[in-house]
Short mmCIF file of C-alpha atoms in Angstrom, two decimals:
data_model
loop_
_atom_site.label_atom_id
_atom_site.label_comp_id
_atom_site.label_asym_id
_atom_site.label_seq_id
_atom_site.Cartn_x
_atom_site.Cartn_y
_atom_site.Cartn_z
CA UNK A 109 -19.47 143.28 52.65
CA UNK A 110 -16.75 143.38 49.67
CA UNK A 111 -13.41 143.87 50.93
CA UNK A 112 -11.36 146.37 49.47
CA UNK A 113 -8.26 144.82 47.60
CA UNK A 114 -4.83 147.04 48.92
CA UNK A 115 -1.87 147.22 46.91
CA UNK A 116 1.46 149.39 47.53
CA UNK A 117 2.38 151.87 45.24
CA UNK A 118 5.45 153.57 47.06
CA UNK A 119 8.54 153.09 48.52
CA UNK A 120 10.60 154.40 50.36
CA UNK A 121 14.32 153.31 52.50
CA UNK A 122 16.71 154.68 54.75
CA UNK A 123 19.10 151.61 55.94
CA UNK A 124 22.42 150.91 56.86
CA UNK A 125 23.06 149.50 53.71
CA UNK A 126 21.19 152.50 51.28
CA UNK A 127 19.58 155.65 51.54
CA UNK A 128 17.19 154.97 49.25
CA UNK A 129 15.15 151.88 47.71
CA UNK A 130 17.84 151.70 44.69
CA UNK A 131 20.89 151.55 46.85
CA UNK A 132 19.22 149.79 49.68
CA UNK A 133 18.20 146.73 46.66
CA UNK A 134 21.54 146.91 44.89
CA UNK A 135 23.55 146.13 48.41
CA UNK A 136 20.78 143.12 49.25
CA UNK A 137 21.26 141.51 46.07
CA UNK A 138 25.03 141.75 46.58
CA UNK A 139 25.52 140.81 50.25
CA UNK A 140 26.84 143.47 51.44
CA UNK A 141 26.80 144.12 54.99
CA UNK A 142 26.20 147.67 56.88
CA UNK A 143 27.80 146.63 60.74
CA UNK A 144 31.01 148.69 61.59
CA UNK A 145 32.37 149.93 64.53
CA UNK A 146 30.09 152.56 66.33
CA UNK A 147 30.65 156.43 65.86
CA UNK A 148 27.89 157.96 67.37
CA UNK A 149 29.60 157.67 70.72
CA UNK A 150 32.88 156.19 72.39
CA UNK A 151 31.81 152.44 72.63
CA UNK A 152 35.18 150.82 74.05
CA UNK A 153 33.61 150.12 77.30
CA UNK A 154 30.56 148.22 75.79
CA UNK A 155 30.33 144.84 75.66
CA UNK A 156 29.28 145.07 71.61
CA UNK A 157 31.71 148.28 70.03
CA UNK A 158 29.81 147.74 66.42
CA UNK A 159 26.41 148.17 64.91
CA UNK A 160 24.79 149.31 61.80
CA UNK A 161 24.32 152.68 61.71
CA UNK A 162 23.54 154.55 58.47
CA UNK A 163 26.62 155.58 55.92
CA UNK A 164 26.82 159.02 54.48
CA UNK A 165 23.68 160.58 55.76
CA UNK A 166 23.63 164.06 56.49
CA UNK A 167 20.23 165.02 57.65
CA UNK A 168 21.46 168.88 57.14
CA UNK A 169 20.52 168.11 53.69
CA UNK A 170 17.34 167.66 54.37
CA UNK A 171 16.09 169.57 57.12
CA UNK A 172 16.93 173.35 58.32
CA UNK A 173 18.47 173.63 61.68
CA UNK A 174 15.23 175.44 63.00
CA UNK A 175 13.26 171.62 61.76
CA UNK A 176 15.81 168.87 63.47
CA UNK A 177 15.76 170.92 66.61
CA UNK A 178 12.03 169.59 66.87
CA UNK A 179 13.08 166.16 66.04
CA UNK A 180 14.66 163.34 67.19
CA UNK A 181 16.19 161.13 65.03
CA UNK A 182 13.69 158.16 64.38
CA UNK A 183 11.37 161.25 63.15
CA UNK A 184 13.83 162.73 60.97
CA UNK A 185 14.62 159.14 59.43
CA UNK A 186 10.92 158.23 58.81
CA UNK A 187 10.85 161.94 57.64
CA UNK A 188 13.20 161.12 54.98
CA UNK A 189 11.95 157.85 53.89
CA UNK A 190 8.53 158.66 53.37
CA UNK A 191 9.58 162.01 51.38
CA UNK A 192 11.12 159.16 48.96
CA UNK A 193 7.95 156.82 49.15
CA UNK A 194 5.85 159.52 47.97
CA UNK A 195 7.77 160.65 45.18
CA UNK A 196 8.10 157.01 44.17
CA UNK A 197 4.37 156.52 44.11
CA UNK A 198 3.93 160.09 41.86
CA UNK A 199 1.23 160.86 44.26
CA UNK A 200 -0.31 164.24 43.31
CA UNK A 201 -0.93 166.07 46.94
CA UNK A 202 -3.13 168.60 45.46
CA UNK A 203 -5.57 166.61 43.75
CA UNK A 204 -6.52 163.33 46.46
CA UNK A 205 -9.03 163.25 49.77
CA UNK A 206 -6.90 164.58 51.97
CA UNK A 207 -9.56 163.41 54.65
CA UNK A 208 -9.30 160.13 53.22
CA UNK A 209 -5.73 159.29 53.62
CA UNK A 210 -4.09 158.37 56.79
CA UNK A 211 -0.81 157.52 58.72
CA UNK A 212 -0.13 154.90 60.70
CA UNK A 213 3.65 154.59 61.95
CA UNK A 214 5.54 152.30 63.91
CA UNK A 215 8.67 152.59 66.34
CA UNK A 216 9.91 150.13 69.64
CA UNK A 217 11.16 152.68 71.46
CA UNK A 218 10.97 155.88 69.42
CA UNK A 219 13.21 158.92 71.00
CA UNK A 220 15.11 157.38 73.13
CA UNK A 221 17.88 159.63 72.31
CA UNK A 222 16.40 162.45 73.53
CA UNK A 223 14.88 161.05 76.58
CA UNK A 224 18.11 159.36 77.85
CA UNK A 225 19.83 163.61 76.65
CA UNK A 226 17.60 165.39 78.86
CA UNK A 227 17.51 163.60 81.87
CA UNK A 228 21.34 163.44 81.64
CA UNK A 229 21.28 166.58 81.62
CA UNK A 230 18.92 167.37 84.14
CA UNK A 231 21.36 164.94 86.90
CA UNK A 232 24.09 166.02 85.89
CA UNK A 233 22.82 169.92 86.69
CA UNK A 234 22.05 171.49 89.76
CA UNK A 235 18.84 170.00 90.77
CA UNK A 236 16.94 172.51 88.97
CA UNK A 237 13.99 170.98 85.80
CA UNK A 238 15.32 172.76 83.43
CA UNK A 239 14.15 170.70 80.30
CA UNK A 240 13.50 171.42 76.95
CA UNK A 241 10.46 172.93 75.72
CA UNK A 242 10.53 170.32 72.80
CA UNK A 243 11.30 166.94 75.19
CA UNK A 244 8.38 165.11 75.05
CA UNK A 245 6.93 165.90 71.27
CA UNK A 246 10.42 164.93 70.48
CA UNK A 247 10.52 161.77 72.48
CA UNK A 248 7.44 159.94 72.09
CA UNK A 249 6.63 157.05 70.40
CA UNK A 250 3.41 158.60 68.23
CA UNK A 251 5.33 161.93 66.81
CA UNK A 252 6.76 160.74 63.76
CA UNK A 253 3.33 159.81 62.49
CA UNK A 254 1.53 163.14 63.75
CA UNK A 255 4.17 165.26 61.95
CA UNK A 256 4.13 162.99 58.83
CA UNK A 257 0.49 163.88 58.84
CA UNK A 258 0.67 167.88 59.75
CA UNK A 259 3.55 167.58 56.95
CA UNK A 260 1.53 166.16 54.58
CA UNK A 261 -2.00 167.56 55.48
CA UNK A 262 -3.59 163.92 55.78
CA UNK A 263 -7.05 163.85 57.83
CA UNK A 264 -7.59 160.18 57.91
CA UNK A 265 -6.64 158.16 60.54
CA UNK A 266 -3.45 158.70 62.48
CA UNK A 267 -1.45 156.72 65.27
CA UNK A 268 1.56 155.09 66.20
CA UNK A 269 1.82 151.06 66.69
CA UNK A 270 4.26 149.94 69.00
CA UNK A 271 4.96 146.37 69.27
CA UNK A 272 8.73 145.78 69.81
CA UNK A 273 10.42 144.54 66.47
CA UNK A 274 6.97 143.76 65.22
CA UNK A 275 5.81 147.44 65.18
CA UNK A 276 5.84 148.54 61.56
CA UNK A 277 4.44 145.24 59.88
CA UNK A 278 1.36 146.03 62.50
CA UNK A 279 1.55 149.74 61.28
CA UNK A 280 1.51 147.94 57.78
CA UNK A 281 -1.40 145.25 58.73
CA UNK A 282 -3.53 147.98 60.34
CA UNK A 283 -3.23 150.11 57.07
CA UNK A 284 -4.05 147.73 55.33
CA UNK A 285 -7.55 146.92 56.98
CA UNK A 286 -8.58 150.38 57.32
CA UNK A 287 -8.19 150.49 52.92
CA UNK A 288 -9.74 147.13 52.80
CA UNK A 289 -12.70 147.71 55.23
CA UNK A 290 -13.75 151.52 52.88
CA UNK A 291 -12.51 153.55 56.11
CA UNK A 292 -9.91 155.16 53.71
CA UNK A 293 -8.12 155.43 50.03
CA UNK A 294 -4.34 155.65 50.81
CA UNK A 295 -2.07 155.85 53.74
CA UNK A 296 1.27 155.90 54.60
CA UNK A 297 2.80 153.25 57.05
CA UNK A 298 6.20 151.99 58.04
CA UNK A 299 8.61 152.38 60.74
CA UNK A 300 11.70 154.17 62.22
CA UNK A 301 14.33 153.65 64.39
CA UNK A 302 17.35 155.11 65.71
CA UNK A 303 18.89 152.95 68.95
CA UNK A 304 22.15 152.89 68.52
CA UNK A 305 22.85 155.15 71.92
CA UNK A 306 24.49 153.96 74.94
CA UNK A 307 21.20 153.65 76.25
CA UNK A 308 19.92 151.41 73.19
CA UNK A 309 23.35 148.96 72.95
CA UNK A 310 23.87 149.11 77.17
CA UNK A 311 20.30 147.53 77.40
CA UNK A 312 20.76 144.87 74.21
CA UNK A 313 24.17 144.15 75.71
CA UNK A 314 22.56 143.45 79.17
CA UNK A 315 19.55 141.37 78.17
CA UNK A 316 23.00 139.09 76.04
CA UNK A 317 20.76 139.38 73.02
CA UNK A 318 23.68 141.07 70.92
CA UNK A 319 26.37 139.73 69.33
CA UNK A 320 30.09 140.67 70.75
CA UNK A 321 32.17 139.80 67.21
CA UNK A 322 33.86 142.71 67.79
CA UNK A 323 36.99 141.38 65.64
CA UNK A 324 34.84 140.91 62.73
CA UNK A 325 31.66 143.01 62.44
CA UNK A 326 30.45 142.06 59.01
CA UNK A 327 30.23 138.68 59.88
CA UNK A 328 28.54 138.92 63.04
CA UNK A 329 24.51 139.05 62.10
CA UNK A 330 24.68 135.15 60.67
CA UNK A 331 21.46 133.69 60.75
CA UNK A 332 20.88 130.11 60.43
CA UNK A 333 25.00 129.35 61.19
CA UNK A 334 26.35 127.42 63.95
CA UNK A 335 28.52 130.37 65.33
CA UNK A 336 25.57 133.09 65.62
CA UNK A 337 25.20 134.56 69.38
CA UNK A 338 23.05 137.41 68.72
CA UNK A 339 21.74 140.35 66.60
CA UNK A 340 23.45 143.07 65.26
CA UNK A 341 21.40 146.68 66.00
CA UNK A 342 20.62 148.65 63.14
CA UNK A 343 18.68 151.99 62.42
CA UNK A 344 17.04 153.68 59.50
CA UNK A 345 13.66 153.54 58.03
CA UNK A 346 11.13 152.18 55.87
CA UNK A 347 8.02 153.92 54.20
CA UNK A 348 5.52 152.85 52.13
CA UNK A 349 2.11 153.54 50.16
CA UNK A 350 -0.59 151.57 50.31
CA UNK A 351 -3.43 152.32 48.58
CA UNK A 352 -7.52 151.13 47.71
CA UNK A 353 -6.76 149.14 44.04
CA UNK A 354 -9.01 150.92 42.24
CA UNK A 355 -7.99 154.48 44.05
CA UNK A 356 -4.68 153.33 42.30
CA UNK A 357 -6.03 152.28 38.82
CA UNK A 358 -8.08 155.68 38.65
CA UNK A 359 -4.25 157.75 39.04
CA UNK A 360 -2.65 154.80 36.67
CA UNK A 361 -0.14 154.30 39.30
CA UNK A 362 2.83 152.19 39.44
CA UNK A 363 1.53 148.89 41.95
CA UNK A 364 4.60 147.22 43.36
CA UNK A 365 2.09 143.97 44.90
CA UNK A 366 -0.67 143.32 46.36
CA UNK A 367 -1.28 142.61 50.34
CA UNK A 368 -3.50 139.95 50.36
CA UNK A 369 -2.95 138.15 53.92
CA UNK A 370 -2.08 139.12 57.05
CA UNK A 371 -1.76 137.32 60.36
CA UNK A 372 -1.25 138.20 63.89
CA UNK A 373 -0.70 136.35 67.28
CA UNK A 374 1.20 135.97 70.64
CA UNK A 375 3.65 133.97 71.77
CA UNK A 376 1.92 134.04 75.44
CA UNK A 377 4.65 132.76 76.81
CA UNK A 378 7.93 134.72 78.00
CA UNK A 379 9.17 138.49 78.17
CA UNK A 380 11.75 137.90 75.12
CA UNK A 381 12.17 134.36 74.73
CA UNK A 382 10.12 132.79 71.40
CA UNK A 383 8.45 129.80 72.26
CA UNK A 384 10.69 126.96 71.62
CA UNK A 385 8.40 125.16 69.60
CA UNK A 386 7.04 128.34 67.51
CA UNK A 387 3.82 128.38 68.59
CA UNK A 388 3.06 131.72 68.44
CA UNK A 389 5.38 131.92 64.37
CA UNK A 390 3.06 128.97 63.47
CA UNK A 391 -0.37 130.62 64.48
CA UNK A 392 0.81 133.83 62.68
CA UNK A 393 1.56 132.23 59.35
CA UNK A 394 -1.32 130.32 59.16
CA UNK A 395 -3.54 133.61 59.72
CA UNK A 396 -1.98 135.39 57.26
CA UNK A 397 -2.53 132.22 54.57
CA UNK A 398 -5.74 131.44 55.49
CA UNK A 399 -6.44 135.44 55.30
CA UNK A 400 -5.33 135.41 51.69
CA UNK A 401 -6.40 132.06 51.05
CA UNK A 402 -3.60 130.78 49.69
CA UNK A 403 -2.20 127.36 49.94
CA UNK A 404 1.80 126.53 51.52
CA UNK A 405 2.41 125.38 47.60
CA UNK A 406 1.96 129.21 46.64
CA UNK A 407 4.60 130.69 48.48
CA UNK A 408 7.94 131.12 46.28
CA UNK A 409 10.32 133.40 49.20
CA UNK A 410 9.62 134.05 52.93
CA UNK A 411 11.77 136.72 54.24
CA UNK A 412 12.20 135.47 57.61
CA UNK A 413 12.96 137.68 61.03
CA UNK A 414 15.53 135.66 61.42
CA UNK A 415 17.70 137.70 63.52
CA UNK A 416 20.91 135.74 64.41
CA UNK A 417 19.95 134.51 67.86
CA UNK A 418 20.67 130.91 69.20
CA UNK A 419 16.83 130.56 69.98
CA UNK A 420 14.85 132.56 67.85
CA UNK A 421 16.25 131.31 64.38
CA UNK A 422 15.59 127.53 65.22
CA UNK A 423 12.22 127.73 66.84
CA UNK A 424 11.27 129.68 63.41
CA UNK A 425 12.27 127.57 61.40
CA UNK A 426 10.97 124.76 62.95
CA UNK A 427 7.34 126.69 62.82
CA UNK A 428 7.63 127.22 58.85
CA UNK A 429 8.04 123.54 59.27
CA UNK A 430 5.06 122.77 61.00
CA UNK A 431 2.87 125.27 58.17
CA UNK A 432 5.10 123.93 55.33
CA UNK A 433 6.02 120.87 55.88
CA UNK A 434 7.31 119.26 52.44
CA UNK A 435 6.42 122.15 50.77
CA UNK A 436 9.39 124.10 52.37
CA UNK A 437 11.61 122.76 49.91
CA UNK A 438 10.17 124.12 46.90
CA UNK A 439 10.89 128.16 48.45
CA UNK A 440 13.73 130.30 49.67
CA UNK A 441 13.79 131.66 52.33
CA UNK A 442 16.52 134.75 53.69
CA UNK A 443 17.33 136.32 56.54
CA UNK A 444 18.16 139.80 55.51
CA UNK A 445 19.00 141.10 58.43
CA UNK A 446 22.47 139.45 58.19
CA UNK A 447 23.04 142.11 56.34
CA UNK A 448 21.54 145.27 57.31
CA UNK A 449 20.72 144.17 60.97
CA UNK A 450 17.85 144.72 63.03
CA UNK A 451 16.31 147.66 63.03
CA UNK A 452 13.63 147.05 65.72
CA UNK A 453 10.37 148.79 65.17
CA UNK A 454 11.72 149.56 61.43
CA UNK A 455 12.30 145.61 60.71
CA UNK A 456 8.89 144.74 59.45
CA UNK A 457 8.83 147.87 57.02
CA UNK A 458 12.15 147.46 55.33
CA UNK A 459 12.02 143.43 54.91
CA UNK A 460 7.97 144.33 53.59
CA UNK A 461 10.44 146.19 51.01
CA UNK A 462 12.55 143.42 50.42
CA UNK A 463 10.19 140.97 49.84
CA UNK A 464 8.42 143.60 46.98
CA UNK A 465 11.35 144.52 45.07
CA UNK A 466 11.96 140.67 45.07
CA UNK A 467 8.85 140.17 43.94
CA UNK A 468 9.45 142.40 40.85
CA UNK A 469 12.95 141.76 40.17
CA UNK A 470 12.64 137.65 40.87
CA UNK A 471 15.37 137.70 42.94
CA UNK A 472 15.89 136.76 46.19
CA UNK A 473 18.55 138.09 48.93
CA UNK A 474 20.68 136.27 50.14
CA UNK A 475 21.37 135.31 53.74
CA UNK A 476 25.06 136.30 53.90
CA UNK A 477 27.27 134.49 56.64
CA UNK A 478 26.41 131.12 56.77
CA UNK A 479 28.87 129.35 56.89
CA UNK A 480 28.21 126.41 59.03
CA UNK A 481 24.02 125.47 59.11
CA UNK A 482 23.12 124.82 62.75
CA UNK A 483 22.78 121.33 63.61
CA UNK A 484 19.31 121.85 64.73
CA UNK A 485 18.10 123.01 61.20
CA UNK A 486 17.24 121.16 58.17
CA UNK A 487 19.66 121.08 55.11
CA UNK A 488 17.27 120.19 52.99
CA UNK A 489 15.85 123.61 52.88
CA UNK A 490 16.91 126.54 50.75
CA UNK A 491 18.39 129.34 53.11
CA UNK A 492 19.67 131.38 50.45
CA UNK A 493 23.04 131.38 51.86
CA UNK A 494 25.67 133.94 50.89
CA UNK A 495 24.38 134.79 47.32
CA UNK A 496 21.36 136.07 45.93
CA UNK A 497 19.48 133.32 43.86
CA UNK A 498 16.78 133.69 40.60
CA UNK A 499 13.21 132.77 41.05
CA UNK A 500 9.68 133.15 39.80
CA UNK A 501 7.88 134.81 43.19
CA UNK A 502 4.70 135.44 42.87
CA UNK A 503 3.96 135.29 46.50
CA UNK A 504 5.76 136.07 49.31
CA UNK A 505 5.77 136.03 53.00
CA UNK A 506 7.51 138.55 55.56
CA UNK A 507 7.45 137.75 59.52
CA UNK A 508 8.58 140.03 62.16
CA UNK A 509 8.18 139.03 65.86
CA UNK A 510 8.94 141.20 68.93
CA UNK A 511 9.97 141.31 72.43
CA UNK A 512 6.72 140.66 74.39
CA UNK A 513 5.52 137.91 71.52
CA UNK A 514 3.99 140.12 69.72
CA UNK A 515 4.37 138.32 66.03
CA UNK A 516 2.96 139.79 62.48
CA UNK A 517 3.59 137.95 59.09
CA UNK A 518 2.05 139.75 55.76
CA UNK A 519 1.59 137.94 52.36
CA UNK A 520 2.02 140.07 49.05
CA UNK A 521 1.04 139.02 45.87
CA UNK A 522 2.46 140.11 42.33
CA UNK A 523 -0.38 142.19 40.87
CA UNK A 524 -2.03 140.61 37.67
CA UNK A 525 -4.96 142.82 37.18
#
């Protein structure tokens, strides 16, 4: 059987550093960084008082009061982010197989908001259930993709994927298969998240995976540097079209790139630890080269998950190593999330983004903060550190790997007919 070749066509972003794919590429190519001090609660008596949360968003703008009392907010951020991504791609709703386009949707922890709300309320009341009609639709982790499909009217397949930070590159690799395999023309994947709640930075701040650079917040996600000691939580989303190549050529649609490998594995080895010698980062990017069949020489930029953790940014490195090895020095590689942090189950989608609109502007982001490279890591290679730098990409590589060692890395490929 043929395989189907896949290509994107749409994007859309909601991140701490842009609401939308133009702002959200304009403050990547210019380092800036989204952390500040919280404001959606009090956040003195947390160990970490900063994160980044979204600027200027108002989602009053969007919605009418009667629609965000149904949602919670990872719903109402993918909600927003995949209105862009289907604008972007000019799809015309009234004139495509509804029955052939799908939704697939990632989140870690979905509505966590509204879970921790209403049992709050319920023990702080007088003993009495008295919850909210709309708790659980608003709370689970599959809702944002069943009301992007009733939204839409799309018929074709529909679920959530939920694999920690690695949750919307699966929702992006299980897309893709479905197009590629004839099961369906277009879909929209991608992920949302919306953590930063007591509940969200307690938890991070007990399991001492954030940073505490509460003095200086901008300069706290630094991947790669000698000073890191731990991510910086983000939220927002990331949306995008994928679509059957020729489905796209028949609509003469814009193609950002192509998805042409994919990889996934498991660390098999600890609750939230990567394996120190990146076993489970080297089995991943070998799937997703050998799935494209493309050689180490071919790749010009990895965007790398890279989150600003003592462990996880040298065992990764030292698995691109193991793939690379001398051909490392002939790419860049970033760490984006230095600069919008992590936004969990949203990571894979928005540095998917990253790596397309480098792919089209041949640009890479930089890795903003590093200051001082880690002993540990080799300064031979290019880290792309503090500015954005020209190249010719043609191919490029995006990793995301989650809590549980669940690890996903996708190749995409500048289109050329």
């Amino acid at each position: 059987m043929k395989l189907k070749r896949v290509v994107v066509t749409g994007l859309g972003a909601l991140t701490p550093i842009g609401n939308n794919i133009g702002e959200y590429w304009d403050a990547l190519i210019h380092g800036k960084s989204g952390a500040a001090k919280i404001t959606h609660f009090n956040p003195e008596k947390f160990k970490t008082q900063f994160a980044c949360e979204l600027k200027n968003f108002d989602p009053n703008t969007h919605f009418d009061r009667k629609e965000l009392r149904k949602y919670d907010d990872y719903t109402t951020y993918a909600l927003v982010a995949v209105k862009e991504a289907i604008q972007d791609s000019f799809l015309e709703l009234n004139t495509i197989d509804k029955e052939r386009c799908g939704v697939i949707w990632g989140s870690g922890i979905g509505g966590i908001k509204t879970f921790s709300h209403e049992v709050s309320e319920y023990v702080r009341g007088d003993g009495n259930p008295r919850f909210n009609p709309f708790f659980i639709p608003k709370m689970i982790a599959d809702i944002a993709a069943g009301i992007i499909s009733i939204k839409y009217g799309f018929q074709g397949p529909n679920f959530a994927t939920v694999s920690a930070c690695a949750s919307s590159s699966h929702a992006i690799i299980d897309a893709c298969n479905y197009i590629r395999l004839g099961k369906a023309n277009l879909f929209i994947c991608g992920g949302s998240e919306a953590s930063i709640h007591p509940a969200g930075v307690g938890g991070f701040n007990a399991l001492k995976a954030l940073s505490t650079k509460n003095e200086t917040p901008t300069a706290a996600s630094r991947p790669f540097d000698a000073n890191r000691d731990g991510f910086v939580l983000g939220e927002g989303a990331g949306a995008l079209i994928l679509e059957d190549y020729e489905h796209a050529v028949a609509r003469n649609a814009k193609i950002y790139g192509e998805v042409v490998g994919t990889g996934m594995s498991a660390d098999a080895y600890h609750i939230t630890a990567p394996h120190p010698h990146g076993r489970g980062a080297k089995i991943v990017m070998q799937n997703a080269l050998e799935d494209g069949k493309i050689g180490t020489h071919e790749i010009d930029y990895i965007n790398v998950h890279g989150t600003s953790t003592p462990l996880g940014d040298v065992s990764e490195v030292n698995a691109i190593h193991d793939v690379f090895k001398s051909d490392i020095y002939n790419l860049n590689i970033s760490a984006t999330k230095s600069m919008t942090g992590h936004l969990l189950g949203a990571a894979g989608a928005i540095e998917s983004i990253a790596c397309l609109l480098a792919l089209n502007n041949n640009c890479v982001p930089p890795t903003i903060n590093l200051e001082s490279l880690d002993s540990e890591l080799d300064d031979r290679v290019n880290y792309t550190a503090n500015q954005a730098q020209n190249h010719n990409i043609k191919y490029t590589l995006c990793n995301t790997f989650g809590f549980g060692g669940h690890n996903a890395s996708i190749v995409f490929k500048k289109i050329d007919g």
